[in-house]
PDB file of C-alpha atoms in Angstrom:
ATOM      1  CA  MET A   1     100.987 111.574-133.659  1.00 43.00           C
ATOM      2  CA  SER A   2     103.406 114.509-133.429  1.00 45.00           C
ATOM      3  CA  PRO A   3     103.503 117.252-136.138  1.00 45.00           C
ATOM      4  CA  SER A   4     106.787 115.845-137.475  1.00 41.00           C
ATOM      5  CA  GLN A   5     105.285 112.349-137.696  1.00 44.00           C
ATOM      6  CA  GLN A   6     102.254 113.743-139.513  1.00 49.00           C
ATOM      7  CA  ASP A   7     104.496 115.365-142.095  1.00 54.00           C
ATOM      8  CA  ALA A   8     106.393 112.099-142.695  1.00 67.00           C
ATOM      9  CA  ALA A   9     103.369 109.773-142.676  1.00 83.00           C
ATOM     10  CA  VAL A  10     101.818 108.608-145.926  1.00 91.00           C
ATOM     11  CA  SER A  11      98.137 109.525-146.286  1.00 95.00           C
ATOM     12  CA  VAL A  12      95.496 107.048-147.483  1.00 97.00           C
ATOM     13  CA  GLY A  13      91.841 107.973-147.942  1.00 98.00           C
ATOM     14  CA  PHE A  14      88.888 105.679-147.275  1.00 98.00           C
ATOM     15  CA  ILE A  15      85.301 106.171-148.421  1.00 98.00           C
ATOM     16  CA  TYR A  16      83.135 104.561-145.757  1.00 97.00           C
ATOM     17  CA  PRO A  17      79.377 103.973-146.133  1.00 96.00           C
ATOM     18  CA  ASP A  18      77.235 105.559-143.412  1.00 93.00           C
ATOM     19  CA  HIS A  19      78.369 104.819-139.812  1.00 93.00           C
ATOM     20  CA  ALA A  20      79.018 101.493-138.090  1.00 94.00           C
ATOM     21  CA  ALA A  21      82.602 100.382-137.431  1.00 95.00           C
ATOM     22  CA  GLU A  22      84.635 103.287-138.790  1.00 96.00           C
ATOM     23  CA  ASP A  23      86.438 103.517-135.437  1.00 96.00           C
ATOM     24  CA  ASP A  24      88.499 100.543-136.642  1.00 97.00           C
ATOM     25  CA  TYR A  25      90.465 103.033-138.779  1.00 97.00           C
ATOM     26  CA  PRO A  26      91.817 105.324-136.045  1.00 97.00           C
ATOM     27  CA  TYR A  27      92.509 102.131-134.081  1.00 97.00           C
ATOM     28  CA  ALA A  28      94.611 100.826-136.967  1.00 96.00           C
ATOM     29  CA  GLU A  29      96.314 104.194-137.378  1.00 95.00           C
ATOM     30  CA  LYS A  30      97.374 104.073-133.733  1.00 95.00           C
ATOM     31  CA  LEU A  31      98.797 100.559-134.122  1.00 94.00           C
ATOM     32  CA  LEU A  32     100.690 101.680-137.227  1.00 92.00           C
ATOM     33  CA  GLY A  33     102.610 104.017-134.938  1.00 89.00           C
ATOM     34  CA  GLY A  34     102.653 107.193-136.977  1.00 84.00           C
ATOM     35  CA  THR A  35     103.667 105.648-140.304  1.00 89.00           C
ATOM     36  CA  ALA A  36     100.335 106.404-141.997  1.00 93.00           C
ATOM     37  CA  ARG A  37      97.403 108.778-141.782  1.00 95.00           C
ATOM     38  CA  LEU A  38      94.114 106.998-142.450  1.00 97.00           C
ATOM     39  CA  ALA A  39      91.541 109.579-143.484  1.00 97.00           C
ATOM     40  CA  VAL A  40      87.895 108.480-143.492  1.00 98.00           C
ATOM     41  CA  GLU A  41      85.017 110.287-145.179  1.00 98.00           C
ATOM     42  CA  HIS A  42      81.426 109.063-145.360  1.00 97.00           C
ATOM     43  CA  ILE A  43      78.828 108.666-148.040  1.00 96.00           C
ATOM     44  CA  TYR A  44      75.214 107.899-147.288  1.00 94.00           C
ATOM     45  CA  GLY A  45      72.515 105.675-148.697  1.00 87.00           C
ATOM     46  CA  THR A  46      70.380 102.837-147.429  1.00 83.00           C
ATOM     47  CA  ASP A  47      72.345 100.309-145.381  1.00 83.00           C
ATOM     48  CA  LEU A  48      70.306  97.308-146.505  1.00 87.00           C
ATOM     49  CA  HIS A  49      72.216  94.191-147.491  1.00 91.00           C
ATOM     50  CA  ALA A  50      70.185  93.864-150.677  1.00 91.00           C
ATOM     51  CA  VAL A  51      71.456  93.896-154.256  1.00 94.00           C
ATOM     52  CA  PRO A  52      69.574  96.946-155.657  1.00 94.00           C
ATOM     53  CA  GLU A  53      70.498  99.084-152.655  1.00 95.00           C
ATOM     54  CA  LEU A  54      74.125  97.948-152.769  1.00 95.00           C
ATOM     55  CA  LEU A  55      74.379  98.788-156.463  1.00 95.00           C
ATOM     56  CA  ASP A  56      73.147 102.281-155.659  1.00 96.00           C
ATOM     57  CA  LEU A  57      75.530 102.624-152.716  1.00 95.00           C
ATOM     58  CA  GLY A  58      78.554 101.835-154.886  1.00 97.00           C
ATOM     59  CA  SER A  59      77.448 103.921-157.857  1.00 97.00           C
ATOM     60  CA  PRO A  60      79.914 106.244-159.620  1.00 97.00           C
ATOM     61  CA  ALA A  61      78.057 109.333-158.406  1.00 97.00           C
ATOM     62  CA  ARG A  62      78.230 108.331-154.743  1.00 97.00           C
ATOM     63  CA  LEU A  63      81.889 107.348-154.924  1.00 98.00           C
ATOM     64  CA  ALA A  64      82.727 110.577-156.745  1.00 98.00           C
ATOM     65  CA  GLU A  65      81.098 112.408-153.837  1.00 98.00           C
ATOM     66  CA  GLY A  66      83.313 110.492-151.426  1.00 98.00           C
ATOM     67  CA  ALA A  67      86.431 111.216-153.462  1.00 98.00           C
ATOM     68  CA  GLY A  68      85.539 114.894-153.399  1.00 97.00           C
ATOM     69  CA  LYS A  69      85.319 114.859-149.612  1.00 97.00           C
ATOM     70  CA  LEU A  70      88.683 113.089-149.351  1.00 98.00           C
ATOM     71  CA  ALA A  71      90.392 115.707-151.526  1.00 95.00           C
ATOM     72  CA  PHE A  72      90.767 117.873-148.402  1.00 94.00           C
ATOM     73  CA  HIS A  73      93.130 115.240-146.971  1.00 96.00           C
ATOM     74  CA  ASP A  74      95.212 114.996-150.167  1.00 96.00           C
ATOM     75  CA  PRO A  75      95.536 111.196-149.942  1.00 97.00           C
ATOM     76  CA  ALA A  76      98.101 109.327-151.994  1.00 97.00           C
ATOM     77  CA  ALA A  77      95.514 106.597-152.703  1.00 98.00           C
ATOM     78  CA  VAL A  78      91.785 106.041-152.206  1.00 98.00           C
ATOM     79  CA  VAL A  79      89.929 102.877-151.175  1.00 98.00           C
ATOM     80  CA  TRP A  80      86.200 102.190-151.275  1.00 98.00           C
ATOM     81  CA  ALA A  81      85.787 100.668-147.805  1.00 98.00           C
ATOM     82  CA  CYS A  82      82.793  98.492-148.562  1.00 97.00           C
ATOM     83  CA  THR A  83      82.837  94.832-149.503  1.00 97.00           C
ATOM     84  CA  SER A  84      79.235  94.255-150.549  1.00 96.00           C
ATOM     85  CA  GLY A  85      79.082  97.586-152.380  1.00 96.00           C
ATOM     86  CA  SER A  86      81.940  96.408-154.591  1.00 98.00           C
ATOM     87  CA  PHE A  87      81.572  92.649-155.174  1.00 98.00           C
ATOM     88  CA  VAL A  88      77.882  93.115-155.992  1.00 97.00           C
ATOM     89  CA  TYR A  89      79.073  94.571-159.308  1.00 98.00           C
ATOM     90  CA  GLY A  90      80.843  91.327-160.212  1.00 98.00           C
ATOM     91  CA  TRP A  91      84.509  90.918-161.114  1.00 98.00           C
ATOM     92  CA  ASP A  92      84.492  93.052-164.258  1.00 98.00           C
ATOM     93  CA  GLY A  93      82.092  95.629-162.881  1.00 98.00           C
ATOM     94  CA  ALA A  94      84.191  96.040-159.742  1.00 98.00           C
ATOM     95  CA  HIS A  95      87.215  96.796-161.928  1.00 98.00           C
ATOM     96  CA  GLU A  96      85.194  99.448-163.721  1.00 98.00           C
ATOM     97  CA  GLN A  97      84.058 100.838-160.375  1.00 98.00           C
ATOM     98  CA  VAL A  98      87.658 101.221-159.181  1.00 98.00           C
ATOM     99  CA  ALA A  99      88.748 102.811-162.455  1.00 98.00           C
ATOM    100  CA  ALA A 100      85.958 105.392-162.164  1.00 98.00           C
ATOM    101  CA  LEU A 101      86.907 106.051-158.539  1.00 98.00           C
ATOM    102  CA  SER A 102      90.524 106.641-159.537  1.00 98.00           C
ATOM    103  CA  ALA A 103      89.386 109.132-162.160  1.00 98.00           C
ATOM    104  CA  SER A 104      87.194 110.928-159.605  1.00 98.00           C
ATOM    105  CA  ALA A 105      90.207 111.058-157.270  1.00 98.00           C
ATOM    106  CA  GLY A 106      92.361 112.883-159.783  1.00 97.00           C
ATOM    107  CA  GLY A 107      94.088 109.768-161.096  1.00 98.00           C
ATOM    108  CA  ARG A 108      95.226 108.541-157.711  1.00 98.00           C
ATOM    109  CA  PRO A 109      95.515 104.758-157.252  1.00 98.00           C
ATOM    110  CA  ALA A 110      92.211 103.292-156.087  1.00 98.00           C
ATOM    111  CA  SER A 111      90.814  99.974-154.945  1.00 98.00           C
ATOM    112  CA  SER A 112      88.009  98.433-152.905  1.00 98.00           C
ATOM    113  CA  THR A 113      87.604  96.012-150.028  1.00 98.00           C
ATOM    114  CA  SER A 114      86.601  93.157-152.332  1.00 98.00           C
ATOM    115  CA  PHE A 115      89.880  93.352-154.244  1.00 98.00           C
ATOM    116  CA  ALA A 116      91.703  93.776-150.937  1.00 98.00           C
ATOM    117  CA  PHE A 117      90.489  90.328-149.841  1.00 98.00           C
ATOM    118  CA  VAL A 118      91.748  88.685-153.026  1.00 98.00           C
ATOM    119  CA  ARG A 119      95.149  90.385-152.836  1.00 98.00           C
ATOM    120  CA  ALA A 120      95.568  89.716-149.118  1.00 97.00           C
ATOM    121  CA  ALA A 121      94.801  86.026-149.657  1.00 98.00           C
ATOM    122  CA  GLU A 122      97.361  85.933-152.458  1.00 97.00           C
ATOM    123  CA  ALA A 123      99.968  87.651-150.273  1.00 96.00           C
ATOM    124  CA  LEU A 124      99.530  84.974-147.601  1.00 96.00           C
ATOM    125  CA  GLY A 125      99.426  82.074-150.051  1.00 97.00           C
ATOM    126  CA  VAL A 126      95.843  81.315-149.063  1.00 97.00           C
ATOM    127  CA  ARG A 127      94.002  79.126-151.579  1.00 97.00           C
ATOM    128  CA  THR A 128      90.965  77.834-149.655  1.00 98.00           C
ATOM    129  CA  VAL A 129      88.796  79.865-147.291  1.00 98.00           C
ATOM    130  CA  ALA A 130      85.785  79.729-145.044  1.00 98.00           C
ATOM    131  CA  VAL A 131      83.578  82.817-145.303  1.00 98.00           C
ATOM    132  CA  ALA A 132      81.844  84.082-142.168  1.00 96.00           C
ATOM    133  CA  ALA A 133      79.390  86.517-143.741  1.00 94.00           C
ATOM    134  CA  SER A 134      76.916  88.709-141.925  1.00 93.00           C
ATOM    135  CA  TYR A 135      74.818  89.070-145.092  1.00 92.00           C
ATOM    136  CA  PRO A 136      71.749  87.200-146.323  1.00 93.00           C
ATOM    137  CA  ASP A 137      72.499  84.092-148.414  1.00 94.00           C
ATOM    138  CA  ASP A 138      72.062  85.676-151.846  1.00 95.00           C
ATOM    139  CA  VAL A 139      74.531  88.478-151.096  1.00 95.00           C
ATOM    140  CA  ALA A 140      77.035  86.113-149.426  1.00 95.00           C
ATOM    141  CA  THR A 141      76.962  83.905-152.517  1.00 97.00           C
ATOM    142  CA  LEU A 142      77.966  86.858-154.692  1.00 97.00           C
ATOM    143  CA  PHE A 143      81.044  87.339-152.509  1.00 97.00           C
ATOM    144  CA  ALA A 144      81.964  83.665-152.923  1.00 97.00           C
ATOM    145  CA  ASP A 145      81.589  84.047-156.696  1.00 98.00           C
ATOM    146  CA  PHE A 146      83.858  87.103-156.625  1.00 98.00           C
ATOM    147  CA  LEU A 147      86.529  85.265-154.664  1.00 98.00           C
ATOM    148  CA  GLY A 148      86.365  82.411-157.149  1.00 98.00           C
ATOM    149  CA  ARG A 149      87.085  84.805-160.009  1.00 98.00           C
ATOM    150  CA  GLY A 150      90.117  85.922-158.019  1.00 98.00           C
ATOM    151  CA  GLY A 151      91.452  82.384-157.638  1.00 97.00           C
ATOM    152  CA  VAL A 152      90.306  81.842-154.046  1.00 98.00           C
ATOM    153  CA  GLU A 153      88.274  78.673-153.421  1.00 98.00           C
ATOM    154  CA  VAL A 154      85.454  78.922-150.877  1.00 98.00           C
ATOM    155  CA  VAL A 155      85.164  75.606-149.031  1.00 98.00           C
ATOM    156  CA  GLY A 156      82.774  76.887-146.373  1.00 97.00           C
ATOM    157  CA  LEU A 157      80.169  79.630-146.799  1.00 96.00           C
ATOM    158  CA  SER A 158      77.855  80.746-144.019  1.00 92.00           C
ATOM    159  CA  SER A 159      75.594  83.756-143.668  1.00 90.00           C
ATOM    160  CA  ALA A 160      74.173  85.285-140.503  1.00 90.00           C
ATOM    161  CA  ASP A 161      71.270  86.797-142.485  1.00 89.00           C
ATOM    162  CA  ILE A 162      71.657  90.250-140.888  1.00 90.00           C
ATOM    163  CA  VAL A 163      69.671  92.672-143.007  1.00 85.00           C
ATOM    164  CA  THR A 164      71.353  96.017-142.281  1.00 88.00           C
ATOM    165  CA  ALA A 165      74.870  97.290-141.638  1.00 85.00           C
ATOM    166  CA  ALA A 166      73.622  99.149-138.556  1.00 88.00           C
ATOM    167  CA  GLU A 167      72.651  95.844-136.946  1.00 91.00           C
ATOM    168  CA  VAL A 168      76.106  94.444-137.687  1.00 92.00           C
ATOM    169  CA  GLY A 169      77.718  97.481-136.080  1.00 89.00           C
ATOM    170  CA  ARG A 170      75.788  96.828-132.865  1.00 92.00           C
ATOM    171  CA  LEU A 171      77.101  93.285-132.406  1.00 93.00           C
ATOM    172  CA  SER A 172      79.021  92.826-129.165  1.00 94.00           C
ATOM    173  CA  PRO A 173      82.649  91.632-129.286  1.00 94.00           C
ATOM    174  CA  ASP A 174      81.538  88.251-127.935  1.00 95.00           C
ATOM    175  CA  ASP A 175      78.904  87.974-130.666  1.00 93.00           C
ATOM    176  CA  VAL A 176      81.473  88.837-133.334  1.00 95.00           C
ATOM    177  CA  VAL A 177      83.968  86.262-132.039  1.00 95.00           C
ATOM    178  CA  GLU A 178      81.322  83.542-131.938  1.00 93.00           C
ATOM    179  CA  LEU A 179      80.002  84.413-135.407  1.00 92.00           C
ATOM    180  CA  ILE A 180      83.497  84.121-136.872  1.00 95.00           C
ATOM    181  CA  ALA A 181      84.882  81.171-134.902  1.00 95.00           C
ATOM    182  CA  SER A 182      81.808  79.009-135.448  1.00 93.00           C
ATOM    183  CA  ARG A 183      82.112  79.391-139.249  1.00 93.00           C
ATOM    184  CA  ASP A 184      85.587  77.893-139.585  1.00 96.00           C
ATOM    185  CA  HIS A 185      86.122  74.879-141.840  1.00 97.00           C
ATOM    186  CA  ASP A 186      88.766  72.167-141.506  1.00 96.00           C
ATOM    187  CA  ASP A 187      89.766  72.508-145.169  1.00 97.00           C
ATOM    188  CA  ALA A 188      90.112  76.295-145.066  1.00 98.00           C
ATOM    189  CA  ASP A 189      93.545  77.935-145.051  1.00 98.00           C
ATOM    190  CA  ALA A 190      91.965  81.079-143.579  1.00 98.00           C
ATOM    191  CA  VAL A 191      88.657  82.558-142.433  1.00 98.00           C
ATOM    192  CA  LEU A 192      87.347  85.637-144.267  1.00 98.00           C
ATOM    193  CA  VAL A 193      84.946  88.114-142.657  1.00 97.00           C
ATOM    194  CA  PRO A 194      83.519  90.399-145.347  1.00 96.00           C
ATOM    195  CA  ASP A 195      81.738  93.320-143.714  1.00 94.00           C
ATOM    196  CA  THR A 196      83.300  96.715-142.953  1.00 96.00           C
ATOM    197  CA  ALA A 197      80.334  97.380-140.644  1.00 94.00           C
ATOM    198  CA  MET A 198      81.712  94.778-138.212  1.00 94.00           C
ATOM    199  CA  ARG A 199      84.260  95.827-135.568  1.00 96.00           C
ATOM    200  CA  THR A 200      86.999  93.218-135.797  1.00 97.00           C
ATOM    201  CA  LEU A 201      90.478  94.721-135.560  1.00 97.00           C
ATOM    202  CA  ALA A 202      90.839  94.380-131.796  1.00 96.00           C
ATOM    203  CA  LEU A 203      89.725  90.734-132.018  1.00 97.00           C
ATOM    204  CA  ILE A 204      91.880  89.348-134.845  1.00 97.00           C
ATOM    205  CA  ASP A 205      94.875  88.165-132.840  1.00 96.00           C
ATOM    206  CA  ALA A 206      92.669  86.319-130.339  1.00 95.00           C
ATOM    207  CA  LEU A 207      90.673  84.733-133.163  1.00 96.00           C
ATOM    208  CA  GLU A 208      93.808  83.582-134.956  1.00 97.00           C
ATOM    209  CA  HIS A 209      95.146  82.069-131.743  1.00 96.00           C
ATOM    210  CA  ARG A 210      91.861  80.238-131.197  1.00 96.00           C
ATOM    211  CA  LEU A 211      91.522  78.956-134.766  1.00 97.00           C
ATOM    212  CA  GLY A 212      95.186  78.397-135.545  1.00 97.00           C
ATOM    213  CA  LYS A 213      94.996  80.061-138.947  1.00 98.00           C
ATOM    214  CA  PRO A 214      94.870  83.554-140.484  1.00 98.00           C
ATOM    215  CA  VAL A 215      91.689  85.575-140.109  1.00 98.00           C
ATOM    216  CA  LEU A 216      91.131  88.255-142.743  1.00 98.00           C
ATOM    217  CA  THR A 217      88.515  90.862-141.927  1.00 98.00           C
ATOM    218  CA  ALA A 218      87.082  93.648-144.045  1.00 98.00           C
ATOM    219  CA  ASN A 219      88.530  96.685-142.278  1.00 98.00           C
ATOM    220  CA  GLN A 220      91.866  94.926-141.770  1.00 98.00           C
ATOM    221  CA  VAL A 221      92.370  94.101-145.461  1.00 98.00           C
ATOM    222  CA  THR A 222      91.047  97.517-146.496  1.00 98.00           C
ATOM    223  CA  VAL A 223      93.743  99.286-144.470  1.00 97.00           C
ATOM    224  CA  TRP A 224      96.350  96.835-145.797  1.00 97.00           C
ATOM    225  CA  GLU A 225      95.227  97.462-149.385  1.00 98.00           C
ATOM    226  CA  GLY A 226      95.530 101.221-148.945  1.00 97.00           C
ATOM    227  CA  LEU A 227      99.079 100.827-147.667  1.00 96.00           C
ATOM    228  CA  ARG A 228      99.869  98.455-150.530  1.00 96.00           C
ATOM    229  CA  LEU A 229      98.696 100.997-153.080  1.00 96.00           C
ATOM    230  CA  VAL A 230     101.161 103.598-151.829  1.00 94.00           C
ATOM    231  CA  GLY A 231     104.075 101.156-151.450  1.00 91.00           C
ATOM    232  CA  ALA A 232     104.110 101.408-147.658  1.00 88.00           C
ATOM    233  CA  LEU A 233     104.110  97.628-147.178  1.00 83.00           C
ATOM    234  CA  ASP A 234     107.572  97.289-148.705  1.00 74.00           C
ATOM    235  CA  THR A 235     109.352  99.190-145.959  1.00 65.00           C
ATOM    236  CA  SER A 236     107.016  98.926-142.958  1.00 65.00           C
ATOM    237  CA  PRO A 237     107.961  96.756-139.974  1.00 70.00           C
ATOM    238  CA  ALA A 238     105.593  94.068-138.719  1.00 82.00           C
ATOM    239  CA  VAL A 239     102.588  95.553-136.903  1.00 88.00           C
ATOM    240  CA  PRO A 240     101.476  93.719-133.735  1.00 86.00           C
ATOM    241  CA  GLY A 241      97.751  93.507-133.114  1.00 90.00           C
ATOM    242  CA  LEU A 242      96.506  93.328-136.697  1.00 94.00           C
ATOM    243  CA  GLY A 243      96.849  89.633-137.404  1.00 95.00           C
ATOM    244  CA  THR A 244      99.056  87.468-139.605  1.00 96.00           C
ATOM    245  CA  LEU A 245      98.530  89.745-142.602  1.00 96.00           C
ATOM    246  CA  PHE A 246     100.423  92.559-140.881  1.00 94.00           C
ATOM    247  CA  ARG A 247     103.092  90.250-139.459  1.00 88.00           C
ATOM    248  CA  ARG A 248     104.051  88.559-142.725  1.00 71.00           C
ATOM    249  CA  LYS A 249     107.519  88.892-144.202  1.00 51.00           C
ATOM    250  CA  GLY A 250     107.876  92.212-145.981  1.00 50.00           C
ATOM    251  CA  MET A 251     105.782  94.196-143.520  1.00 49.00           C
TER     252      MET A 251
END
C-alpha cells in the first residue's frame, strides 16, 4: 500500500486472542486493495475451548487492554476477533461486552465475531445454517443458541472436539477443507465456521464452489463486520477471493 493509499484508507482495529490464524487479516487487507487498514493487536490468556477460560478471555479487563493497544492505530472502529469469547456470554451478555469495549475504545463503534455471523447471515438472506465447529460439543451448542437468538436456525451442528485454539491453528489446508465440507447439510442455506483460530480466507471460494452455497468463516465475517461499522461496505466494490459475502450487491 502506497503512502497516499494509507492516508485514504479507513482503519479498523481487531483484538485477536493469542496467536493462531491472525495472518488472515493482512491477507484480507491485500485483497481489499488499499481501501482499508486492518490493524491487529493481541491479548493473552489460556486458549482452551472451555467455558470458564473463555469467559476470562473475553472479560472487560482483557478487552480494555486490547483497546488500549489499538489506540496507537487510531481505528475508526474496533472488533473483538473471537467467536467463542463472545457467544459464551450469551446474547445479552455479548451486547454488554461490546458496549464495554466501545467505552474502552473511546466511544468508537465496536462489535464481535459472534454478532458478525448474525449480521452477515442477515445480509445474505440466510435463514438456515450448518455449523462446522472446531470446539467441543458444549461450546458448539452455545454458538447454536446464540445464532438462534439472532434469528438464524441451525439445522446441522457438528463439533470436531479440538480442545485448544493452537491445535486449530495447526490444521493443514486440506484438513480445514475436509472439516468444513463434510459438515454441510442439505437443508442449510450456508455453512458457518466459527473459529478465528482457523485459517480459512484463502479457501472460501473453493469451498463455496464445491458446496454450491455461501461459506461464512470467523475471520471473514469479522473483517466484514469491521468494514460495516465504518460504512465502508456501502461504497466498496466487490472483492474477489473472499466469498459470496464480499461479492454481494452493495459491496
